[in-house]
mmCIF file of C-alpha atoms and ligand atoms in Angstrom:
data_model
loop_
_atom_site.group_PDB
_atom_site.id
_atom_site.type_symbol
_atom_site.label_atom_id
_atom_site.label_comp_id
_atom_site.label_asym_id
_atom_site.label_seq_id
_atom_site.Cartn_x
_atom_site.Cartn_y
_atom_site.Cartn_z
ATOM 1 C CA MET A 172 0.155 0.047 -0.338
ATOM 2 C CA VAL A 173 0.870 3.471 -0.928
ATOM 3 C CA THR A 174 -0.221 6.807 -0.380
ATOM 4 C CA CYS A 175 -1.936 9.672 -2.795
ATOM 5 C CA PRO A 176 -0.222 12.819 -3.005
ATOM 6 C CA GLY A 177 -3.349 14.140 -4.816
ATOM 7 C CA CYS A 178 -4.852 15.590 -1.894
ATOM 8 C CA ALA A 179 -4.607 16.592 1.704
ATOM 9 C CA LEU A 180 -7.048 13.545 2.185
ATOM 10 C CA LEU A 181 -3.734 11.394 1.661
ATOM 11 C CA CYS A 182 -4.910 8.123 0.995
ATOM 12 C CA ASP A 183 -2.689 5.889 2.108
ATOM 13 C CA ASP A 184 -4.816 2.382 0.940
ATOM 14 C CA ILE A 185 -3.378 2.651 -2.798
ATOM 15 C CA GLU A 186 -2.007 0.296 -4.563
ATOM 16 C CA VAL A 187 0.251 0.463 -8.048
ATOM 17 C CA ILE A 188 1.400 -1.710 -10.551
ATOM 18 C CA VAL A 189 4.398 -0.751 -11.789
ATOM 19 C CA ASP A 190 5.766 -1.763 -15.355
ATOM 20 C CA ASN A 191 9.127 -0.801 -16.553
ATOM 21 C CA ASN A 192 9.444 1.884 -13.963
ATOM 22 C CA ARG A 193 6.232 3.420 -14.871
ATOM 23 C CA ILE A 194 2.938 3.696 -13.138
ATOM 24 C CA LYS A 195 0.707 1.724 -15.015
ATOM 25 C CA GLU A 196 -2.263 1.089 -12.730
ATOM 26 C CA THR A 197 -3.463 2.605 -9.787
ATOM 27 C CA ARG A 198 -6.219 0.951 -7.586
ATOM 28 C CA ASN A 199 -8.728 3.038 -4.866
ATOM 29 C CA THR A 200 -7.472 6.384 -6.334
ATOM 30 C CA CYS A 201 -10.011 8.526 -7.425
ATOM 31 C CA ARG A 202 -9.583 9.791 -10.836
ATOM 32 C CA ARG A 203 -7.402 13.348 -9.522
ATOM 33 C CA GLY A 204 -4.922 11.131 -7.625
ATOM 34 C CA ALA A 205 -4.658 8.449 -10.735
ATOM 35 C CA ALA A 206 -3.350 11.308 -12.846
ATOM 36 C CA ARG A 207 -1.288 12.826 -10.287
ATOM 37 C CA MET A 208 0.657 9.549 -9.536
ATOM 38 C CA LYS A 209 0.691 8.752 -13.593
ATOM 39 C CA GLY A 210 3.280 12.029 -13.242
ATOM 40 C CA CYS A 211 3.411 15.323 -15.623
ATOM 41 C CA ILE A 212 2.796 15.767 -19.262
ATOM 42 C CA ASN A 213 5.945 17.637 -19.017
ATOM 43 C CA ARG A 214 8.747 17.067 -17.273
ATOM 44 C CA LEU A 215 10.358 20.452 -15.849
ATOM 45 C CA ILE A 216 13.843 20.695 -17.332
ATOM 46 C CA PRO A 217 17.020 22.672 -15.929
ATOM 47 C CA GLY A 218 17.682 26.356 -17.180
ATOM 48 C CA ILE A 219 18.702 29.913 -17.104
ATOM 49 C CA ALA A 220 17.067 32.408 -18.649
ATOM 50 C CA GLN A 221 14.955 29.760 -20.508
ATOM 51 C CA LYS A 222 17.822 28.112 -22.271
ATOM 52 C CA PRO A 223 18.560 24.508 -20.994
ATOM 53 C CA ALA A 224 21.458 24.324 -18.675
ATOM 54 C CA ASP A 225 23.395 21.478 -16.472
ATOM 55 C CA ILE A 226 21.735 21.326 -13.263
ATOM 56 C CA GLU A 227 24.592 22.378 -10.860
ATOM 57 C CA SER A 228 24.808 25.677 -13.185
ATOM 58 C CA SER A 229 20.822 26.550 -12.680
ATOM 59 C CA ILE A 230 21.463 26.069 -8.754
ATOM 60 C CA LYS A 231 24.591 28.156 -8.851
ATOM 61 C CA GLU A 232 22.612 30.706 -11.616
ATOM 62 C CA ALA A 233 19.755 30.474 -8.685
ATOM 63 C CA ALA A 234 22.302 31.199 -5.616
ATOM 64 C CA ARG A 235 23.647 34.222 -7.365
ATOM 65 C CA ILE A 236 19.796 35.812 -7.892
ATOM 66 C CA ILE A 237 19.210 35.159 -4.127
ATOM 67 C CA ARG A 238 22.510 37.029 -3.069
ATOM 68 C CA ASN A 239 21.816 39.834 -5.006
ATOM 69 C CA ALA A 240 18.295 40.388 -3.900
ATOM 70 C CA ARG A 241 17.157 42.599 -0.932
ATOM 71 C CA SER A 242 13.906 41.945 -0.910
ATOM 72 C CA PRO A 243 13.815 37.858 -1.810
ATOM 73 C CA MET A 244 10.222 36.008 -1.569
ATOM 74 C CA LEU A 245 9.819 32.114 -0.853
ATOM 75 C CA PHE A 246 6.606 31.005 -1.872
ATOM 76 C CA GLY A 247 4.974 27.642 -1.930
ATOM 77 C CA LEU A 248 6.032 24.383 -0.421
ATOM 78 C CA ASP A 249 2.276 23.010 -0.095
ATOM 79 C CA ASN A 250 3.160 20.494 -2.445
ATOM 80 C CA SER A 251 6.580 19.230 -0.976
ATOM 81 C CA THR A 252 6.925 16.641 2.459
ATOM 82 C CA CYS A 253 7.392 17.948 5.401
ATOM 83 C CA GLU A 254 11.191 17.434 5.489
ATOM 84 C CA ALA A 255 11.406 19.736 2.341
ATOM 85 C CA GLN A 256 9.220 22.779 4.248
ATOM 86 C CA VAL A 257 11.671 22.436 7.060
ATOM 87 C CA MET A 258 14.631 22.654 4.589
ATOM 88 C CA GLY A 259 12.538 25.984 2.949
ATOM 89 C CA ILE A 260 11.972 27.403 6.245
ATOM 90 C CA GLN A 261 15.696 27.360 7.019
ATOM 91 C CA LEU A 262 16.015 28.474 3.718
ATOM 92 C CA ALA A 263 14.123 32.011 4.008
ATOM 93 C CA ARG A 264 15.217 32.596 7.298
ATOM 94 C CA LYS A 265 18.999 32.345 6.253
ATOM 95 C CA ILE A 266 18.241 34.774 3.566
ATOM 96 C CA ASN A 267 15.455 36.965 5.375
ATOM 97 C CA ALA A 268 12.776 35.975 3.054
ATOM 98 C CA ILE A 269 9.426 36.956 3.197
ATOM 99 C CA MET A 270 7.555 33.412 3.272
ATOM 100 C CA ASP A 271 4.430 32.801 2.196
ATOM 101 C CA ASP A 272 2.174 29.990 0.555
ATOM 102 C CA THR A 273 -1.305 29.309 -1.137
ATOM 103 C CA SER A 274 -3.134 29.068 2.726
ATOM 104 C CA SER A 275 -2.711 32.761 2.353
ATOM 105 C CA PHE A 276 -5.824 33.080 -0.247
ATOM 106 C CA CYS A 277 -7.014 29.092 1.084
ATOM 107 C CA GLN A 278 -7.248 27.324 4.558
ATOM 108 C CA GLY A 279 -4.872 29.267 6.659
ATOM 109 C CA LEU A 280 -7.031 31.412 8.702
ATOM 110 C CA LEU A 281 -8.902 28.803 9.996
ATOM 111 C CA ILE A 282 -5.806 26.230 10.065
ATOM 112 C CA GLU A 283 -4.366 28.638 12.423
ATOM 113 C CA LYS A 284 -7.314 29.065 14.668
ATOM 114 C CA ILE A 285 -7.470 25.233 14.949
ATOM 115 C CA LEU A 286 -3.584 25.377 16.081
ATOM 116 C CA LEU A 287 -4.549 28.030 18.316
ATOM 117 C CA LYS A 288 -7.098 25.678 19.835
ATOM 118 C CA LYS A 289 -9.810 27.908 18.853
ATOM 119 C CA PHE A 290 -11.839 25.137 17.502
ATOM 120 C CA ARG A 291 -12.987 21.606 18.868
ATOM 121 C CA THR A 292 -11.426 19.030 15.992
ATOM 122 C CA CYS A 293 -10.599 15.444 15.897
ATOM 123 C CA SER A 294 -9.287 12.945 13.590
ATOM 124 C CA LEU A 295 -10.699 11.619 10.412
ATOM 125 C CA GLU A 296 -11.043 8.021 11.796
ATOM 126 C CA ASP A 297 -12.879 9.712 14.937
ATOM 127 C CA ILE A 298 -15.517 10.632 12.372
ATOM 128 C CA ARG A 299 -15.431 7.399 10.592
ATOM 129 C CA ASN A 300 -16.591 5.378 13.919
ATOM 130 C CA LYS A 301 -18.666 8.100 15.468
ATOM 131 C CA ALA A 302 -19.824 10.831 13.337
ATOM 132 C CA ASP A 303 -23.566 10.951 12.743
ATOM 133 C CA VAL A 304 -24.168 14.551 11.328
ATOM 134 C CA LEU A 305 -21.959 15.400 8.740
ATOM 135 C CA VAL A 306 -21.742 19.068 7.591
ATOM 136 C CA TYR A 307 -20.469 20.063 4.440
ATOM 137 C CA TRP A 308 -20.491 23.856 4.530
ATOM 138 C CA GLY A 309 -18.547 25.752 1.451
ATOM 139 C CA SER A 310 -17.093 22.678 0.502
ATOM 140 C CA ASP A 311 -17.515 20.458 -2.755
ATOM 141 C CA ALA A 312 -16.057 16.966 -1.276
ATOM 142 C CA GLN A 313 -16.854 15.399 -3.976
ATOM 143 C CA ASP A 314 -15.059 17.860 -6.218
ATOM 144 C CA SER A 315 -12.223 18.453 -4.325
ATOM 145 C CA GLN A 316 -11.510 15.518 -1.948
ATOM 146 C CA PRO A 317 -13.431 12.592 -4.170
ATOM 147 C CA ARG A 318 -12.643 10.345 -1.337
ATOM 148 C CA HIS A 319 -13.659 11.936 1.436
ATOM 149 C CA MET A 320 -17.414 11.124 2.012
ATOM 150 C CA SER A 321 -16.513 7.216 0.894
ATOM 151 C CA ARG A 322 -13.835 6.674 3.284
ATOM 152 C CA PHE A 323 -14.155 8.550 6.458
ATOM 153 C CA SER A 324 -17.609 10.344 6.321
ATOM 154 C CA TYR A 325 -20.886 9.500 4.952
ATOM 155 C CA PHE A 326 -20.660 5.779 3.395
ATOM 156 C CA PRO A 327 -18.378 3.981 4.987
ATOM 157 C CA ARG A 328 -19.906 1.465 8.631
ATOM 158 C CA GLY A 329 -17.620 3.049 11.592
ATOM 159 C CA GLU A 330 -17.352 1.334 15.302
ATOM 160 C CA SER A 331 -20.653 3.313 16.178
ATOM 161 C CA ARG A 332 -22.244 3.685 13.276
ATOM 162 C CA GLN A 333 -22.356 0.215 11.722
ATOM 163 C CA ARG A 334 -25.669 0.975 9.436
ATOM 164 C CA GLY A 335 -23.774 3.605 8.056
ATOM 165 C CA TYR A 336 -25.333 6.154 5.384
ATOM 166 C CA GLU A 337 -28.795 4.127 5.217
ATOM 167 C CA GLU A 338 -29.554 4.957 8.959
ATOM 168 C CA ASP A 339 -26.960 5.951 10.767
ATOM 169 C CA ARG A 340 -25.621 9.313 9.433
ATOM 170 C CA LEU A 341 -26.991 12.405 7.945
ATOM 171 C CA ALA A 342 -25.076 14.599 5.881
ATOM 172 C CA ILE A 343 -25.829 18.538 5.087
ATOM 173 C CA ALA A 344 -24.861 20.614 2.235
ATOM 174 C CA ILE A 345 -24.727 24.048 3.316
ATOM 175 C CA ASP A 346 -23.300 26.264 -0.291
ATOM 176 C CA VAL A 347 -24.614 28.479 -2.602
ATOM 177 C CA ARG A 348 -24.994 26.068 -5.194
ATOM 178 C CA GLU A 349 -26.142 22.775 -5.727
ATOM 179 C CA SER A 350 -22.677 21.092 -5.559
ATOM 180 C CA ASN A 351 -22.469 17.285 -6.165
ATOM 181 C CA THR A 352 -21.641 16.911 -2.575
ATOM 182 C CA ALA A 353 -24.634 18.439 -2.350
ATOM 183 C CA LYS A 354 -26.764 16.090 -4.477
ATOM 184 C CA ILE A 355 -25.727 13.418 -2.304
ATOM 185 C CA CYS A 356 -26.784 15.462 0.533
ATOM 186 C CA LYS A 357 -30.665 14.894 -0.181
ATOM 187 C CA GLY A 358 -32.866 16.576 1.261
ATOM 188 C CA HIS A 359 -30.414 18.222 3.308
ATOM 189 C CA PHE A 360 -29.087 20.988 1.052
ATOM 190 C CA TYR A 361 -29.493 24.711 2.511
ATOM 191 C CA ARG A 362 -28.610 27.220 -0.579
ATOM 192 C CA ILE A 363 -27.331 30.486 0.954
ATOM 193 C CA PRO A 364 -26.822 33.477 -1.404
ATOM 194 C CA LEU A 365 -23.056 34.583 -2.141
ATOM 195 C CA LYS A 366 -21.419 35.768 0.967
ATOM 196 C CA GLY A 367 -24.515 34.856 2.708
ATOM 197 C CA ASP A 368 -22.721 32.470 5.597
ATOM 198 C CA ARG A 369 -22.520 35.402 8.123
ATOM 199 C CA GLU A 370 -26.478 35.965 7.926
ATOM 200 C CA PHE A 371 -26.692 32.191 8.122
ATOM 201 C CA ILE A 372 -24.549 31.712 11.265
ATOM 202 C CA PHE A 373 -26.231 34.284 13.146
ATOM 203 C CA ALA A 374 -29.936 33.078 12.138
ATOM 204 C CA LEU A 375 -28.264 29.693 13.077
ATOM 205 C CA ILE A 376 -27.065 31.085 16.535
ATOM 206 C CA ALA A 377 -30.910 32.648 17.351
ATOM 207 C CA ALA A 378 -32.172 29.060 16.570
ATOM 208 C CA LEU A 379 -29.914 27.229 18.794
ATOM 209 C CA SER A 380 -30.923 29.571 21.253
ATOM 210 C CA GLY A 381 -34.410 29.171 20.957
ATOM 211 C CA LYS A 382 -35.198 32.214 19.237
ATOM 212 C CA VAL A 383 -37.025 32.347 16.452
ATOM 213 C CA PRO A 384 -34.429 33.819 13.426
ATOM 214 C CA ALA A 385 -35.224 36.683 11.001
ATOM 215 C CA TYR A 386 -33.411 34.769 8.010
ATOM 216 C CA GLU A 387 -35.445 31.152 6.752
ATOM 217 C CA PRO A 388 -36.835 30.832 10.391
ATOM 218 C CA LYS A 389 -38.750 27.075 9.454
ATOM 219 C CA LYS A 390 -35.858 26.039 7.594
ATOM 220 C CA MET A 391 -33.002 27.466 10.571
ATOM 221 C CA LEU A 392 -35.225 25.996 13.443
ATOM 222 C CA GLU A 393 -35.093 22.309 11.375
ATOM 223 C CA LEU A 394 -31.785 22.869 11.122
ATOM 224 C CA ALA A 395 -31.054 23.920 14.601
ATOM 225 C CA GLY A 396 -33.240 20.666 15.760
ATOM 226 C CA ILE A 397 -31.031 18.411 13.757
ATOM 227 C CA PHE A 398 -27.973 20.107 14.996
ATOM 228 C CA LYS A 399 -29.172 19.498 18.536
ATOM 229 C CA LYS A 400 -29.579 15.985 18.266
ATOM 230 C CA ALA A 401 -26.476 15.308 17.189
ATOM 231 C CA GLU A 402 -24.343 12.657 19.222
ATOM 232 C CA PHE A 403 -21.316 13.624 17.587
ATOM 233 C CA GLY A 404 -20.902 16.064 14.527
ATOM 234 C CA ALA A 405 -18.760 17.419 11.695
ATOM 235 C CA ILE A 406 -18.487 20.892 10.260
ATOM 236 C CA PHE A 407 -16.338 20.370 7.119
ATOM 237 C CA VAL A 408 -15.170 23.698 6.359
ATOM 238 C CA GLY A 409 -15.125 24.834 2.613
ATOM 239 C CA LEU A 410 -13.280 27.507 1.113
ATOM 240 C CA GLY A 411 -16.144 28.966 0.736
ATOM 241 C CA LEU A 412 -17.211 29.399 4.154
ATOM 242 C CA THR A 413 -13.512 30.305 5.477
ATOM 243 C CA TYR A 414 -13.502 32.930 2.405
ATOM 244 C CA SER A 415 -16.928 34.356 3.224
ATOM 245 C CA ILE A 416 -16.559 35.191 6.597
ATOM 246 C CA LYS A 417 -12.613 35.778 6.643
ATOM 247 C CA GLU A 418 -13.316 39.620 8.164
ATOM 248 C CA ASP A 419 -15.482 38.108 10.628
ATOM 249 C CA PHE A 420 -14.519 34.585 11.592
ATOM 250 C CA ASP A 421 -15.334 34.680 15.180
ATOM 251 C CA ILE A 422 -18.820 34.472 14.799
ATOM 252 C CA PHE A 423 -18.149 30.747 13.496
ATOM 253 C CA ILE A 424 -15.707 30.238 16.845
ATOM 254 C CA ALA A 425 -18.780 31.736 18.815
ATOM 255 C CA LEU A 426 -20.976 28.551 16.871
ATOM 256 C CA SER A 427 -18.888 26.248 17.339
ATOM 257 C CA ASN A 428 -18.793 26.906 21.166
ATOM 258 C CA ILE A 429 -22.613 26.690 21.116
ATOM 259 C CA LEU A 430 -22.083 23.423 19.369
ATOM 260 C CA SER A 431 -20.220 21.628 21.997
ATOM 261 C CA ASN A 432 -21.026 17.888 20.415
ATOM 262 C CA PHE A 433 -19.978 19.269 17.049
ATOM 263 C CA ASN A 434 -15.730 19.272 15.493
ATOM 264 C CA ILE A 435 -14.412 21.090 12.898
ATOM 265 C CA MET A 436 -12.372 19.813 10.032
ATOM 266 C CA PRO A 437 -10.616 21.979 7.329
ATOM 267 C CA MET A 438 -11.007 20.842 3.884
ATOM 268 C CA VAL A 439 -7.672 21.500 2.331
ATOM 269 C CA GLY A 440 -6.521 20.996 -0.900
ATOM 270 C CA HIS A 441 -2.947 20.895 -2.013
ATOM 271 C CA TYR A 442 -2.031 17.358 -0.351
ATOM 272 C CA ASN A 443 0.593 19.442 2.888
ATOM 273 C CA MET A 444 -0.509 22.741 3.245
ATOM 274 C CA ARG A 445 -1.576 21.595 6.662
ATOM 275 C CA GLY A 446 2.145 20.193 6.564
ATOM 276 C CA PHE A 447 3.608 24.057 5.878
ATOM 277 C CA ASN A 448 1.562 25.868 8.418
ATOM 278 C CA GLU A 449 2.080 23.613 11.251
ATOM 279 C CA ALA A 450 6.384 23.939 10.629
ATOM 280 C CA LEU A 451 6.086 27.971 10.248
ATOM 281 C CA PHE A 452 3.938 27.898 13.057
ATOM 282 C CA LYS A 453 5.894 25.854 15.502
ATOM 283 C CA GLU A 454 8.897 28.444 13.859
ATOM 284 C CA THR A 455 7.269 31.531 14.443
ATOM 285 C CA GLY A 456 3.684 31.223 16.181
ATOM 286 C CA PHE A 457 2.218 31.762 12.180
ATOM 287 C CA VAL A 458 0.902 29.908 9.464
ATOM 288 C CA ASN A 459 1.641 32.279 6.459
ATOM 289 C CA ARG A 460 2.967 35.962 5.721
ATOM 290 C CA ILE A 461 5.852 35.963 7.225
ATOM 291 C CA LYS A 462 9.371 38.371 6.966
ATOM 292 C CA PHE A 463 12.767 36.965 8.243
ATOM 293 C CA GLY A 464 14.609 39.158 9.797
ATOM 294 C CA GLU A 465 16.493 39.572 13.144
ATOM 295 C CA ASN A 466 13.136 38.755 14.095
ATOM 296 C CA ALA A 467 10.236 36.796 12.473
ATOM 297 C CA VAL A 468 7.417 39.428 11.630
ATOM 298 C CA HIS A 469 3.875 38.713 10.752
ATOM 299 C CA ASP A 470 2.342 41.230 8.912
ATOM 300 C CA ASP A 471 -0.915 41.365 5.990
ATOM 301 C CA LYS A 472 1.555 43.299 3.836
ATOM 302 C CA TYR A 473 3.582 39.691 3.454
ATOM 303 C CA ALA A 474 0.677 37.984 2.053
ATOM 304 C CA ILE A 475 1.763 37.065 -2.095
ATOM 305 C CA THR A 476 -1.152 39.486 -2.841
ATOM 306 C CA GLU A 477 -0.496 42.693 -1.087
ATOM 307 C CA ALA A 478 3.520 42.301 -1.241
ATOM 308 C CA LEU A 479 3.213 41.737 -5.227
ATOM 309 C CA LYS A 480 0.309 44.362 -5.120
ATOM 310 C CA ASN A 481 2.825 47.289 -3.382
ATOM 311 C CA LYS A 482 6.114 45.236 -5.276
ATOM 312 C CA ILE A 483 7.842 44.076 -2.284
ATOM 313 C CA PRO A 484 9.962 41.241 -3.736
ATOM 314 C CA ASP A 485 12.557 42.076 -5.720
ATOM 315 C CA ALA A 486 12.933 38.269 -6.210
ATOM 316 C CA MET A 487 10.837 34.831 -5.731
ATOM 317 C CA ILE A 488 11.730 31.545 -5.297
ATOM 318 C CA VAL A 489 8.490 29.810 -5.865
ATOM 319 C CA VAL A 490 8.509 25.664 -5.106
ATOM 320 C CA GLY A 491 5.598 23.546 -6.507
ATOM 321 C CA SER A 492 3.285 26.094 -6.916
ATOM 322 C CA ASP A 493 1.797 27.891 -10.118
ATOM 323 C CA PRO A 494 1.403 31.851 -9.335
ATOM 324 C CA LEU A 495 1.019 32.857 -12.731
ATOM 325 C CA THR A 496 -2.443 30.663 -12.641
ATOM 326 C CA SER A 497 -3.784 31.103 -9.507
ATOM 327 C CA LEU A 498 -2.998 34.971 -8.400
ATOM 328 C CA PRO A 499 -5.544 37.345 -9.979
ATOM 329 C CA ARG A 500 -4.337 38.777 -13.371
ATOM 330 C CA THR A 501 -3.451 42.424 -11.998
ATOM 331 C CA LEU A 502 -0.447 40.622 -9.985
ATOM 332 C CA ILE A 503 1.560 39.614 -13.084
ATOM 333 C CA PRO A 504 2.805 42.044 -14.305
ATOM 334 C CA HIS A 505 5.203 42.131 -10.932
ATOM 335 C CA ILE A 506 5.995 38.786 -11.058
ATOM 336 C CA LEU A 507 7.025 39.082 -14.638
ATOM 337 C CA SER A 508 9.640 42.025 -13.591
ATOM 338 C CA ILE A 509 11.234 40.290 -11.683
ATOM 339 C CA PRO A 510 14.004 37.181 -11.226
ATOM 340 C CA VAL A 511 11.521 34.164 -10.294
ATOM 341 C CA ILE A 512 13.304 30.668 -9.481
ATOM 342 C CA TYR A 513 11.075 28.063 -10.399
ATOM 343 C CA ILE A 514 11.381 24.556 -8.686
ATOM 344 C CA ASP A 515 8.708 21.599 -9.162
ATOM 345 C CA PRO A 516 8.678 18.368 -11.111
ATOM 346 C CA CYS A 517 6.269 19.406 -14.166
ATOM 347 C CA VAL A 518 6.466 22.730 -16.301
ATOM 348 C CA THR A 519 3.814 24.975 -15.791
ATOM 349 C CA LEU A 520 2.910 28.755 -16.942
ATOM 350 C CA THR A 521 4.967 30.110 -14.168
ATOM 351 C CA SER A 522 8.014 27.846 -14.957
ATOM 352 C CA LYS A 523 7.235 29.298 -18.305
ATOM 353 C CA ILE A 524 8.566 32.731 -17.413
ATOM 354 C CA ALA A 525 11.055 31.492 -14.999
ATOM 355 C CA ALA A 526 14.901 33.315 -14.570
ATOM 356 C CA VAL A 527 16.477 29.740 -13.622
ATOM 357 C CA THR A 528 14.093 26.223 -13.701
ATOM 358 C CA ILE A 529 15.435 23.432 -11.317
ATOM 359 C CA PRO A 530 13.365 20.321 -11.716
ATOM 360 C CA CYS A 531 12.767 17.941 -8.699
ATOM 361 C CA SER A 532 11.603 14.784 -7.899
ATOM 362 C CA ALA A 533 7.522 14.012 -7.583
ATOM 363 C CA SER A 534 7.324 13.359 -4.196
ATOM 364 C CA GLY A 535 4.910 10.472 -2.945
ATOM 365 C CA VAL A 536 6.262 8.751 -6.366
ATOM 366 C CA GLU A 537 9.757 9.576 -6.747
ATOM 367 C CA SER A 538 10.816 10.300 -3.533
ATOM 368 C CA GLY A 539 9.167 9.408 -0.292
ATOM 369 C CA GLY A 540 9.105 11.911 3.051
ATOM 370 C CA THR A 541 6.017 12.700 5.524
ATOM 371 C CA ALA A 542 3.165 14.468 4.978
ATOM 372 C CA VAL A 543 0.097 16.163 7.519
ATOM 373 C CA ARG A 544 -3.311 14.882 6.465
ATOM 374 C CA MET A 545 -6.307 17.501 6.824
ATOM 375 C CA ASP A 546 -6.861 16.741 10.205
ATOM 376 C CA GLY A 547 -3.191 16.664 11.317
ATOM 377 C CA LYS A 548 -2.108 13.248 11.312
ATOM 378 C CA VAL A 549 0.949 12.533 9.939
ATOM 379 C CA ILE A 550 1.141 10.333 6.787
ATOM 380 C CA GLY A 551 4.298 8.449 5.286
ATOM 381 C CA LEU A 552 4.917 8.771 1.436
ATOM 382 C CA THR A 553 6.606 6.326 -0.491
ATOM 383 C CA LYS A 554 8.968 6.397 -3.380
ATOM 384 C CA ILE A 555 7.642 4.172 -5.689
ATOM 385 C CA LEU A 556 9.873 4.434 -8.668
ATOM 386 C CA GLU A 557 13.539 5.262 -9.466
ATOM 387 C CA SER A 558 14.560 8.396 -10.213
ATOM 388 C CA ASP A 559 17.857 10.731 -11.343
ATOM 389 C CA TYR A 560 15.621 14.016 -10.570
ATOM 390 C CA ILE A 561 16.922 15.434 -6.523
ATOM 391 C CA THR A 562 14.258 16.079 -4.221
ATOM 392 C CA ASP A 563 13.180 20.194 -3.321
ATOM 393 C CA GLU A 564 14.593 18.817 -0.056
ATOM 394 C CA GLU A 565 18.097 18.654 -1.425
ATOM 395 C CA ILE A 566 17.855 21.622 -3.912
ATOM 396 C CA MET A 567 16.832 23.939 -1.195
ATOM 397 C CA LYS A 568 20.031 22.434 1.119
ATOM 398 C CA ARG A 569 22.271 22.870 -1.976
ATOM 399 C CA LEU A 570 20.744 27.163 -2.337
ATOM 400 C CA LEU A 571 21.347 27.469 1.710
ATOM 401 C CA GLU A 572 25.111 26.323 1.083
ATOM 402 C CA ALA A 573 25.731 28.269 -1.459
ATOM 403 C CA VAL A 574 23.712 31.279 -0.954
HETATM 404 S S1 SF4 B 265 -9.235 11.601 -2.471
HETATM 405 FE FE1 SF4 B 265 -6.865 12.390 -2.318
HETATM 406 S S2 SF4 B 265 -5.486 11.189 -1.429
HETATM 407 FE FE2 SF4 B 265 -7.405 9.988 -2.191
HETATM 408 S S3 SF4 B 265 -7.498 9.431 -3.945
HETATM 409 FE FE3 SF4 B 265 -8.117 11.063 -4.229
HETATM 410 S S4 SF4 B 265 -6.497 12.561 -4.964
HETATM 411 FE FE4 SF4 B 265 -5.968 11.241 -3.868
#
């Protein structure tokens, strides 16, 4: 059995059939996981100024760029092993870099609150064994973490839930659209208007407190009744909810404090985003948006979006991420104006504009290590194929020595 690095569910029940050092077939993966494990279509090659180079020259040129930068930024590491993340943090510290990752515009806020113990949480195994009410809020697990419902929440039998979804479990979806997950939660889909989560939370708090809510009173009282009766509930918080209430997150903490029979679980996409958040939190007390210097400073101006808007970085190291695809177009001109050092197994839009490209092995397939599942459990990754590519951990170690 091996682990799939396709998302932060880190399914560790995967079988692979290897033929001639290639993955011919995967068993138990979803389509997303199978595609991830079979590897990228176009492999990245070492390069300087978009011309092929050898790996040593690429690392040397990257070190030169970093040494000349006054305000370098290291971005990414959500698709790297925990070991590579620790090395990346050491590199960022040594070069006094700004450090951020996709959690900055994704689930970082929620994970930070979980690490600060603002929420009650549990393991995915606890959910499989005990949970009777499952709430997908702003999360389309069926598309983003496709085996979530079948491995851990709605469909499986569990120690205290032997009759599974047929009789023992109830799934609820709260979302702005009827997602594939919502379609499974038959009869328990609560549609909310765009950015309507705040009003929904207040109405739910009112209903749970025995008051008649101003918003959709019949529906909210019905939902409050289900929540009150739950023996072991779980709220799976998707990006839709986190994003919608990011300015006012305490209202969700207030709701969770009333729901003493519920656990809060972040729904994470990138396979080791939580690992990065935990490693940086351990080092600095914050999960992202850091500037290293004499002390590590946390500030929203060090979020990648703000930093690029204000043209703060004068060089960027991007590891296992594709900011040119994921960031708003208005921020791209500054990335194009500075040297980018790109470390990844695959060709991406960002690799095509990079000053230096350094290919690495595909973690979880060509190299092993560990990663942190969305619930905080550390899971091992296996090296399945032989590979001449060095790991991103090794690349950052060499950069650390060279700068
Ligand atoms: S749910 Fe995620 S970890 Fe599991 S097989 Fe699919 S992509 Fe891989």
